[in-house]
Amino acid sequence: MSDLDGKRILLIIGGGIAAYKGLELIRALRKKNASVRCIMTRAAGEFVTPLSVASLSGDKVYSDLFSLTDEAEMGHIELSRDADLLVVAPATANLIAKMAHGEADDLASTALLATDKRVLIAPAMNVRMWLHAATQRNMAQLKEDGILSVGPDEGEMACGEFGPGRMAEPSEIVVAIENALKGATVLPFPGAQVAGGVARLEPPRPLAGRHVLITAGPTHEPIDPVRYIANRSSGKQGYALAAAALAAGARVTLVSGPVGIEPPEGVAVVPVETAIEMQAAAEKALPADIAIFAAAVADWRVAEAGQHKLKKTGEGAPAMQLVENPDILAGISRRKEKRPELVVGFAAETQDVIANAKAKLDRKGCDLIIANDVSAAGGVMGGEDNTVHVVGHGGVETWKTMKKADVAARLIALFAQRLKPRHG
Ligand SMILES: Cc1cc2nc3c(=O)[nH]c(=O)nc-3n(C[C@H](O)[C@H](O)[C@H](O)COP(=O)(O)O)c2cc1C
């Protein structure tokens, strides 16, 4: 399954020579099972026909802000929001200028202003137009506003001149789209423009040069060779933290229990099964600047797991002696050597969430506890959303319910701020 499977892209095609590459982009996206809805500017219609765009996208093409039928079918606001990502390709100098100034005098610019989604632009224009102070000023403004961009590339242009201004190749744009969709809807790095759900063009990398250790997923504690004690942890929150730490520039080691999800590319994954293995892998990964223990480690294991499959004897269930698993969080929090500067634990609770988290903070000797209510009714375990309470020695902060990716991005930003700055 591709990362774009089922994703909805609103593609805005501007009036430039590169509009024909917009057609290739539609094909590439559809091949990856994304659905593509298109808006064409009036000028785009001079370069490619709405018929070609409609045929390739398999959807009607929108171009008129004041079309009674279009507006009745899908209003411009809905159009701009009924997508996972807005992509402008080619982004002409004119469209960039309009975006930078908040103009909304046609359907494309109005949709761009009305959206609550991330926007990725692929600028394409003559080298002089690109290098012009006005365009550069407008691009700086878009960057400030959190608009993402890909390209332009350098090379020979349709007009015969050479330099930066060629639109990025459709394959490059597809990668940029995949990356844009991977991240959180809102990137809360300091200075990020969060209004409208857009993200910075180039998020700062506050964890560049840092090592972040994360544990995630459940552990499996064997009863015999075929049975084990486990829990419902999916690993999604821990994996989202790994992706966010990576995006923030960190080197990431992810010690993962058995889960059914793919790790983010670029993360060093250490797969483990049991709590004892997880502890050994976590210790081995030190030193780290930040250690985040998001795994749902089984509290107990069977003292002596059967060497062979336990058989039903008809004489009642086997007696099973449980012993406590090692406390990985407390062990690393209390280390004299190689203690990470910031040690964060997760507390999965089903009652008295905050009180239990505060007690855990003191008991474990860590710096922060991220507490979440994992009662079945909340759907946190295995679900896409999470509601967390950030419990520190200075107090408790309760965050609104967010996607796990958004929780992860905000947590990583918070952790990065807690590190002492490095000099030199
Ligand atoms: C042949 C031709 C090619 C053009 N190519 C580009 C281009 O690559 N990039 C650009 O920004 N403008 C280009 N323009 C100018 C835009 O078409 C013009 O600024 C138009 O108003 C853009 O409208 P739009 O931004 O609403 O699509 C070109 C114009 C012509 C006549």
Coordinates of C-alpha atoms and ligand atoms in Angstrom, one line a residue:
M1 CA 0.0 0.0 0.0
S2 CA 1.4 3.4 -0.9
D3 CA 1.5 6.4 1.5
L4 CA -0.9 8.1 -0.8
D5 CA -3.5 5.4 -0.8
G6 CA -6.9 7.0 -0.3
K7 CA -5.4 10.5 0.2
R8 CA -7.3 13.4 -1.4
I9 CA -5.3 16.0 -3.2
L10 CA -6.6 19.3 -4.5
L11 CA -4.4 20.2 -7.3
I12 CA -4.4 23.8 -8.4
I13 CA -2.9 24.2 -11.9
G14 CA -1.5 27.7 -12.7
G15 CA -1.0 29.3 -16.1
G16 CA 2.6 28.4 -17.0
I17 CA 4.4 26.4 -19.5
A18 CA 4.9 23.6 -16.9
A19 CA 1.1 23.1 -16.7
Y20 CA 1.6 20.0 -18.9
K21 CA 3.7 18.5 -16.1
G22 CA 0.7 19.0 -14.0
L23 CA -0.9 16.3 -16.2
E24 CA 1.9 13.9 -15.5
L25 CA 1.6 14.7 -11.8
I26 CA -2.1 13.7 -11.8
R27 CA -1.2 10.4 -13.4
A28 CA 1.5 9.7 -10.9
L29 CA -0.7 10.5 -8.0
R30 CA -3.6 8.4 -9.3
K31 CA -1.2 5.5 -9.9
K32 CA -0.5 5.7 -6.1
N33 CA -4.2 5.5 -5.4
A34 CA -4.6 9.1 -4.4
S35 CA -7.7 10.9 -5.6
V36 CA -7.0 14.2 -7.4
R37 CA -9.5 17.0 -7.8
C38 CA -8.3 19.9 -9.9
I39 CA -8.8 23.6 -10.0
M40 CA -7.4 25.4 -13.1
T41 CA -6.8 29.1 -13.3
R42 CA -8.1 30.9 -16.3
A43 CA -4.5 31.2 -17.6
A44 CA -3.9 27.5 -17.1
G45 CA -6.6 26.9 -19.7
E46 CA -4.3 28.5 -22.3
F47 CA -1.8 25.7 -21.7
V48 CA -3.7 22.5 -21.0
T49 CA -7.4 21.7 -21.7
P50 CA -9.9 21.1 -18.9
L51 CA -10.8 18.0 -20.9
S52 CA -7.3 16.5 -20.5
V53 CA -7.3 17.4 -16.8
A54 CA -10.7 15.9 -16.2
S55 CA -9.9 12.7 -18.2
L56 CA -6.7 12.1 -16.2
S57 CA -8.2 13.0 -12.8
G58 CA -11.4 11.2 -13.4
D59 CA -13.3 14.1 -11.8
K60 CA -14.8 17.3 -13.0
V61 CA -12.5 20.3 -13.2
Y62 CA -13.3 23.5 -11.3
S63 CA -12.3 26.9 -12.5
D64 CA -15.1 29.4 -12.0
L65 CA -15.7 31.0 -8.6
F66 CA -19.1 32.2 -9.6
S67 CA -20.5 29.0 -11.2
L68 CA -23.9 28.4 -9.9
T69 CA -23.8 24.7 -10.5
D70 CA -20.3 24.2 -9.1
E71 CA -21.2 26.2 -6.0
A72 CA -24.4 24.2 -5.5
E73 CA -22.5 20.9 -5.9
M74 CA -19.5 21.8 -3.8
G75 CA -19.0 25.3 -2.5
H76 CA -15.5 26.8 -2.8
I77 CA -14.9 26.6 0.9
E78 CA -15.9 22.9 1.0
L79 CA -13.7 22.3 -2.1
S80 CA -10.7 23.8 -0.3
R81 CA -11.2 21.7 2.8
D82 CA -12.4 18.4 1.4
A83 CA -8.8 17.5 0.7
D84 CA -5.8 16.2 2.7
L85 CA -3.4 18.6 1.0
L86 CA -3.5 21.4 -1.5
V87 CA -0.9 21.4 -4.2
V88 CA -0.2 24.2 -6.5
A89 CA 1.7 23.0 -9.6
P90 CA 2.8 24.9 -11.5
A91 CA 2.8 27.8 -9.0
T92 CA 3.2 30.9 -11.2
A93 CA 4.8 34.1 -10.1
N94 CA 1.3 35.6 -10.2
L95 CA -0.2 32.9 -8.0
I96 CA 2.7 33.2 -5.5
A97 CA 2.2 36.9 -5.4
K98 CA -1.5 36.5 -4.8
M99 CA -1.0 34.0 -2.1
A100 CA 1.6 36.2 -0.4
H101 CA -0.8 39.1 -0.3
G102 CA -3.9 37.1 0.5
E103 CA -5.7 38.0 -2.7
A104 CA -8.8 36.0 -3.5
D105 CA -10.1 37.1 -6.9
D106 CA -10.6 33.8 -8.6
L107 CA -11.4 30.2 -7.5
A108 CA -7.8 29.1 -7.2
S109 CA -6.7 32.0 -4.9
T110 CA -9.9 31.9 -2.9
A111 CA -9.5 28.2 -2.2
L112 CA -5.9 28.8 -1.1
L113 CA -7.0 31.5 1.3
A114 CA -10.0 29.5 2.6
T115 CA -8.3 26.2 3.2
D116 CA -7.6 24.8 6.6
K117 CA -5.1 22.3 5.2
R118 CA -1.4 22.3 4.4
V119 CA -0.4 23.8 1.1
L120 CA 2.5 22.7 -1.0
I121 CA 3.6 24.8 -4.0
A122 CA 5.9 23.9 -6.9
P123 CA 7.1 27.2 -8.4
A124 CA 7.8 27.4 -12.1
M125 CA 8.8 30.4 -14.0
N126 CA 11.4 32.1 -16.1
V127 CA 14.7 32.5 -14.2
R128 CA 14.4 36.4 -14.1
M129 CA 10.9 36.2 -12.7
W130 CA 12.1 33.7 -10.1
L131 CA 15.1 35.8 -9.1
H132 CA 13.2 39.1 -9.1
A133 CA 13.2 40.7 -5.7
A134 CA 9.4 40.8 -5.7
T135 CA 9.1 37.0 -6.2
Q136 CA 11.8 36.3 -3.6
R137 CA 10.0 38.6 -1.2
N138 CA 6.7 36.8 -1.8
M139 CA 8.4 33.4 -1.3
A140 CA 9.9 34.6 2.0
Q141 CA 6.4 35.6 3.0
L142 CA 5.0 32.2 2.1
K143 CA 7.7 30.6 4.0
E144 CA 6.9 32.7 7.0
D145 CA 3.2 31.7 6.5
G146 CA 4.1 28.1 6.7
I147 CA 3.5 27.2 3.0
L148 CA 5.6 24.2 1.9
S149 CA 7.4 24.2 -1.4
V150 CA 9.3 21.9 -3.7
G151 CA 11.8 23.2 -6.3
P152 CA 12.2 25.0 -8.5
D153 CA 15.1 23.1 -10.2
E154 CA 17.9 24.6 -12.1
G155 CA 18.3 23.9 -15.8
E156 CA 17.5 24.9 -19.3
M157 CA 14.1 26.5 -19.5
A158 CA 11.4 26.4 -22.2
C159 CA 12.3 30.1 -23.0
G160 CA 15.9 29.1 -23.7
E161 CA 17.4 30.7 -20.6
F162 CA 19.3 28.8 -18.0
G163 CA 19.0 28.9 -14.2
P164 CA 16.6 28.2 -11.4
G165 CA 12.9 28.3 -12.3
R166 CA 12.1 24.9 -13.8
M167 CA 9.3 23.2 -12.0
A168 CA 10.4 20.2 -9.9
E169 CA 9.8 16.9 -11.7
P170 CA 6.4 15.3 -11.0
S171 CA 8.3 12.4 -9.3
E172 CA 9.9 14.9 -6.9
I173 CA 6.6 16.6 -6.3
V174 CA 5.1 13.2 -5.4
V175 CA 7.8 12.6 -2.8
A176 CA 7.2 16.1 -1.4
I177 CA 3.5 15.4 -1.2
E178 CA 4.1 12.1 0.6
N179 CA 6.4 13.9 3.1
A180 CA 3.8 16.7 3.6
L181 CA 1.2 14.1 4.3
K182 CA 3.3 12.2 6.8
G183 CA 3.7 15.1 9.2
A184 CA 1.3 16.6 11.6
T185 CA -1.4 18.9 10.3
V186 CA -0.1 21.5 12.6
L187 CA 3.6 21.9 13.3
P188 CA 4.0 23.7 16.6
F189 CA 7.7 24.7 16.4
P190 CA 8.4 28.1 17.8
G191 CA 7.4 30.6 15.2
A192 CA 5.4 28.2 13.1
Q193 CA 2.2 29.6 11.7
V194 CA -0.4 27.3 13.0
A195 CA -3.4 29.3 11.8
G196 CA -5.1 27.4 9.0
G197 CA -3.2 24.3 9.8
V198 CA -0.3 25.1 7.5
A199 CA 3.2 24.1 8.4
R200 CA 6.5 25.9 7.9
L201 CA 8.3 25.6 4.7
E202 CA 11.4 24.3 6.4
P203 CA 10.7 23.5 10.0
P204 CA 13.6 24.3 12.2
R205 CA 15.6 21.3 13.3
P206 CA 15.9 21.8 17.0
L207 CA 17.2 18.3 17.6
A208 CA 19.9 18.4 15.0
G209 CA 23.0 16.6 16.4
R210 CA 20.9 15.0 19.2
H211 CA 20.2 11.3 19.8
V212 CA 16.6 10.4 20.8
L213 CA 15.8 6.9 22.2
I214 CA 12.2 5.8 22.0
T215 CA 10.5 2.6 23.1
A216 CA 7.2 1.7 21.5
G217 CA 4.6 -1.0 21.3
P218 CA 3.7 -3.8 23.6
T219 CA 6.0 -6.6 24.9
H220 CA 5.2 -10.2 24.5
E221 CA 6.0 -12.3 27.6
P222 CA 6.0 -16.0 26.7
I223 CA 3.8 -18.5 28.6
D224 CA 5.1 -21.4 26.3
P225 CA 6.4 -21.4 22.8
V226 CA 3.1 -20.5 21.3
R227 CA 1.3 -18.4 23.9
Y228 CA 2.2 -15.1 25.5
I229 CA 1.0 -12.3 27.8
A230 CA 0.5 -9.0 25.8
N231 CA -1.5 -5.9 25.7
R232 CA -3.4 -3.8 23.1
S233 CA -0.7 -1.2 22.5
S234 CA -0.4 -0.6 18.7
G235 CA 2.9 1.4 18.9
K236 CA 1.3 4.2 16.9
Q237 CA 2.1 7.0 19.4
G238 CA 5.7 5.8 19.8
Y239 CA 6.2 5.5 16.1
A240 CA 4.7 9.0 15.6
L241 CA 7.2 10.3 18.2
A242 CA 10.0 8.7 16.2
A243 CA 8.9 10.4 13.0
A244 CA 8.5 13.7 14.8
A245 CA 12.0 13.5 16.4
L246 CA 13.5 12.6 13.0
A247 CA 11.7 15.5 11.4
A248 CA 13.2 17.7 14.2
G249 CA 16.7 16.6 13.0
A250 CA 17.5 14.0 15.7
R251 CA 19.2 10.6 15.2
V252 CA 16.5 8.2 16.4
T253 CA 16.7 4.8 17.9
L254 CA 13.4 3.1 18.2
V255 CA 13.3 0.0 20.4
S256 CA 10.1 -1.6 19.3
G257 CA 7.9 -4.4 20.6
P258 CA 5.9 -6.5 18.1
V259 CA 3.7 -4.1 16.2
G260 CA 2.0 -4.2 12.8
I261 CA 3.1 -0.8 11.5
E262 CA 6.0 0.4 9.4
P263 CA 8.7 2.4 11.1
P264 CA 9.5 5.8 9.6
E265 CA 12.3 5.7 7.1
G266 CA 15.6 6.9 8.6
V267 CA 15.0 5.6 12.1
A268 CA 17.2 2.9 13.6
V269 CA 14.8 0.2 14.7
V270 CA 15.7 -2.4 17.3
P271 CA 13.0 -5.1 17.3
V272 CA 12.4 -6.8 20.6
E273 CA 9.8 -9.2 22.1
T274 CA 10.1 -9.2 25.9
A275 CA 10.6 -6.6 28.6
I276 CA 14.0 -8.0 29.4
E277 CA 15.0 -7.6 25.7
M278 CA 13.6 -4.1 25.6
Q279 CA 15.6 -3.1 28.7
A280 CA 18.8 -4.5 27.3
A281 CA 18.3 -2.8 23.9
A282 CA 17.4 0.5 25.6
E283 CA 20.5 0.4 27.8
K284 CA 22.7 -0.5 24.8
A285 CA 21.4 2.5 22.8
L286 CA 22.7 4.9 25.4
P287 CA 24.0 7.6 25.5
A288 CA 21.0 9.6 24.3
D289 CA 20.0 13.2 24.9
I290 CA 16.3 12.3 25.3
A291 CA 14.8 8.9 26.2
I292 CA 11.1 8.5 25.7
F293 CA 9.5 5.4 27.1
A294 CA 6.2 5.1 25.2
A295 CA 6.1 1.3 25.1
A296 CA 3.5 -0.5 27.1
V297 CA 5.8 -2.9 28.8
A298 CA 4.1 -5.9 30.5
D299 CA 4.4 -5.6 34.2
W300 CA 4.8 -9.3 34.7
R301 CA 6.2 -12.3 33.0
V302 CA 5.7 -15.9 33.7
A303 CA 8.5 -17.1 36.0
E304 CA 9.2 -20.2 34.1
A305 CA 7.7 -20.3 30.6
G306 CA 7.0 -23.7 29.3
Q307 CA 9.6 -25.2 27.1
H308 CA 6.9 -27.0 25.2
K309 CA 3.3 -26.2 24.5
L310 CA 1.3 -26.6 27.7
K311 CA -1.4 -29.3 27.2
K312 CA -4.9 -29.4 28.6
T313 CA -4.8 -32.2 31.1
G314 CA -8.4 -32.2 32.3
E315 CA -7.1 -31.6 35.8
G316 CA -7.6 -27.8 35.8
A317 CA -5.6 -24.9 34.6
P318 CA -1.8 -24.9 35.1
A319 CA -0.6 -22.8 38.0
M320 CA 1.3 -19.9 36.6
Q321 CA 3.8 -18.0 38.8
L322 CA 4.2 -14.4 37.6
V323 CA 7.3 -12.3 38.4
E324 CA 7.7 -8.6 38.0
N325 CA 9.5 -7.3 34.9
P326 CA 12.4 -4.9 35.2
D327 CA 11.4 -1.2 35.5
I328 CA 13.1 0.1 32.4
L329 CA 12.0 3.8 32.9
A330 CA 13.1 3.9 36.6
G331 CA 16.4 2.1 35.7
I332 CA 17.4 4.6 33.2
S333 CA 16.1 7.6 35.2
R334 CA 18.2 6.7 38.1
R335 CA 21.4 5.9 36.3
K336 CA 24.5 7.7 37.6
E337 CA 26.2 7.4 34.2
K338 CA 24.8 8.1 30.8
R339 CA 21.5 9.3 32.2
P340 CA 19.8 11.1 29.3
E341 CA 19.3 14.8 29.9
L342 CA 15.6 14.3 29.6
V343 CA 13.8 11.1 30.5
V344 CA 10.1 10.9 29.7
G345 CA 7.7 8.1 30.7
F346 CA 4.3 7.4 29.4
A347 CA 1.5 6.4 31.8
A348 CA -1.4 4.4 30.4
E349 CA -4.1 4.6 32.9
T350 CA -7.8 3.7 33.1
Q351 CA -8.6 5.6 36.2
D352 CA -7.3 8.6 38.3
V353 CA -5.1 9.3 35.3
I354 CA -3.4 12.5 36.6
A355 CA -3.0 11.4 40.2
N356 CA -1.5 8.1 39.1
A357 CA 0.8 9.9 36.7
K358 CA 2.1 12.3 39.4
A359 CA 2.8 9.3 41.6
K360 CA 4.6 7.6 38.8
L361 CA 6.7 10.7 38.2
D362 CA 8.0 10.7 41.7
R363 CA 8.4 6.9 41.9
K364 CA 10.4 6.6 38.7
G365 CA 12.7 9.6 39.0
C366 CA 12.0 10.8 35.5
D367 CA 11.5 14.3 34.3
L368 CA 8.1 14.2 32.7
I369 CA 5.2 11.8 32.4
I370 CA 2.8 11.8 29.5
A371 CA -0.4 10.4 30.8
N372 CA -3.2 9.1 28.7
D373 CA -6.5 7.5 29.5
V374 CA -6.5 4.1 27.8
S375 CA -10.0 3.0 28.9
A376 CA -11.6 1.1 26.1
A377 CA -14.3 3.8 25.6
G378 CA -11.6 6.3 24.7
G379 CA -10.3 4.2 21.8
V380 CA -6.7 5.4 22.5
M381 CA -5.1 2.0 22.2
G382 CA -4.9 1.3 18.5
G383 CA -6.8 4.5 17.6
E384 CA -5.6 7.5 15.7
D385 CA -6.2 10.2 18.4
N386 CA -4.9 10.8 21.8
T387 CA -5.7 13.1 24.7
V388 CA -2.6 13.6 26.9
H389 CA -1.7 15.3 30.1
V390 CA 1.8 16.5 30.4
V391 CA 2.8 15.9 34.0
G392 CA 6.0 17.6 35.2
H393 CA 7.5 18.6 38.5
G394 CA 6.2 22.1 37.8
G395 CA 2.6 21.1 37.2
V396 CA 0.1 19.5 34.8
E397 CA -1.0 20.6 31.3
T398 CA -3.9 18.9 29.6
W399 CA -3.9 19.0 25.8
K400 CA -7.0 18.8 23.7
T401 CA -7.6 15.6 21.8
M402 CA -5.4 15.5 18.7
K403 CA -4.1 13.1 16.1
K404 CA -1.2 11.0 17.4
A405 CA 1.1 12.7 14.9
D406 CA 0.1 16.1 16.2
V407 CA 0.6 15.0 19.8
A408 CA 4.0 13.7 18.8
A409 CA 5.0 16.9 17.0
R410 CA 4.0 19.0 20.0
L411 CA 5.7 16.8 22.5
I412 CA 9.0 16.7 20.5
A413 CA 8.9 20.5 20.3
L414 CA 8.4 20.7 24.1
F415 CA 11.2 18.2 24.8
A416 CA 13.6 20.1 22.5
Q417 CA 12.9 23.3 24.4
R418 CA 13.7 21.5 27.7
L419 CA 17.3 20.6 26.6
K420 CA 20.1 22.9 27.6
P421 CA 21.4 24.7 24.5
R422 CA 24.7 23.5 23.2
H423 CA 27.5 25.9 22.5
G424 CA 30.2 25.6 19.9
Ligands
LIG1 C1 3.7 31.4 -23.3 C2 3.6 31.8 -21.8 C3 4.3 31.1 -20.9 C4 4.2 31.5 -19.5 N1 4.9 30.8 -18.6 C5 4.8 31.2 -17.3 C6 5.5 30.4 -16.3 O1 6.2 29.4 -16.6 N2 5.5 30.9 -15.1 C7 4.8 32.0 -14.7 O2 4.8 32.4 -13.5 N3 4.1 32.7 -15.6 C8 4.1 32.3 -16.9 N4 3.4 33.1 -17.9 C9 2.7 34.2 -17.4 C10 1.4 33.7 -16.8 O3 0.6 33.0 -17.7 C11 0.6 35.0 -16.3 O4 1.3 35.7 -15.3 C12 -0.8 34.6 -15.8 O5 -1.5 35.8 -15.4 C13 -0.8 33.6 -14.7 O6 -2.1 33.4 -14.3 P1 -2.4 32.4 -13.0 O7 -1.3 32.6 -12.0 O8 -3.7 32.8 -12.5 O9 -2.4 31.0 -13.6 C14 3.5 32.7 -19.2 C15 2.8 33.4 -20.2 C16 2.9 33.0 -21.5 C17 2.1 33.8 -22.5

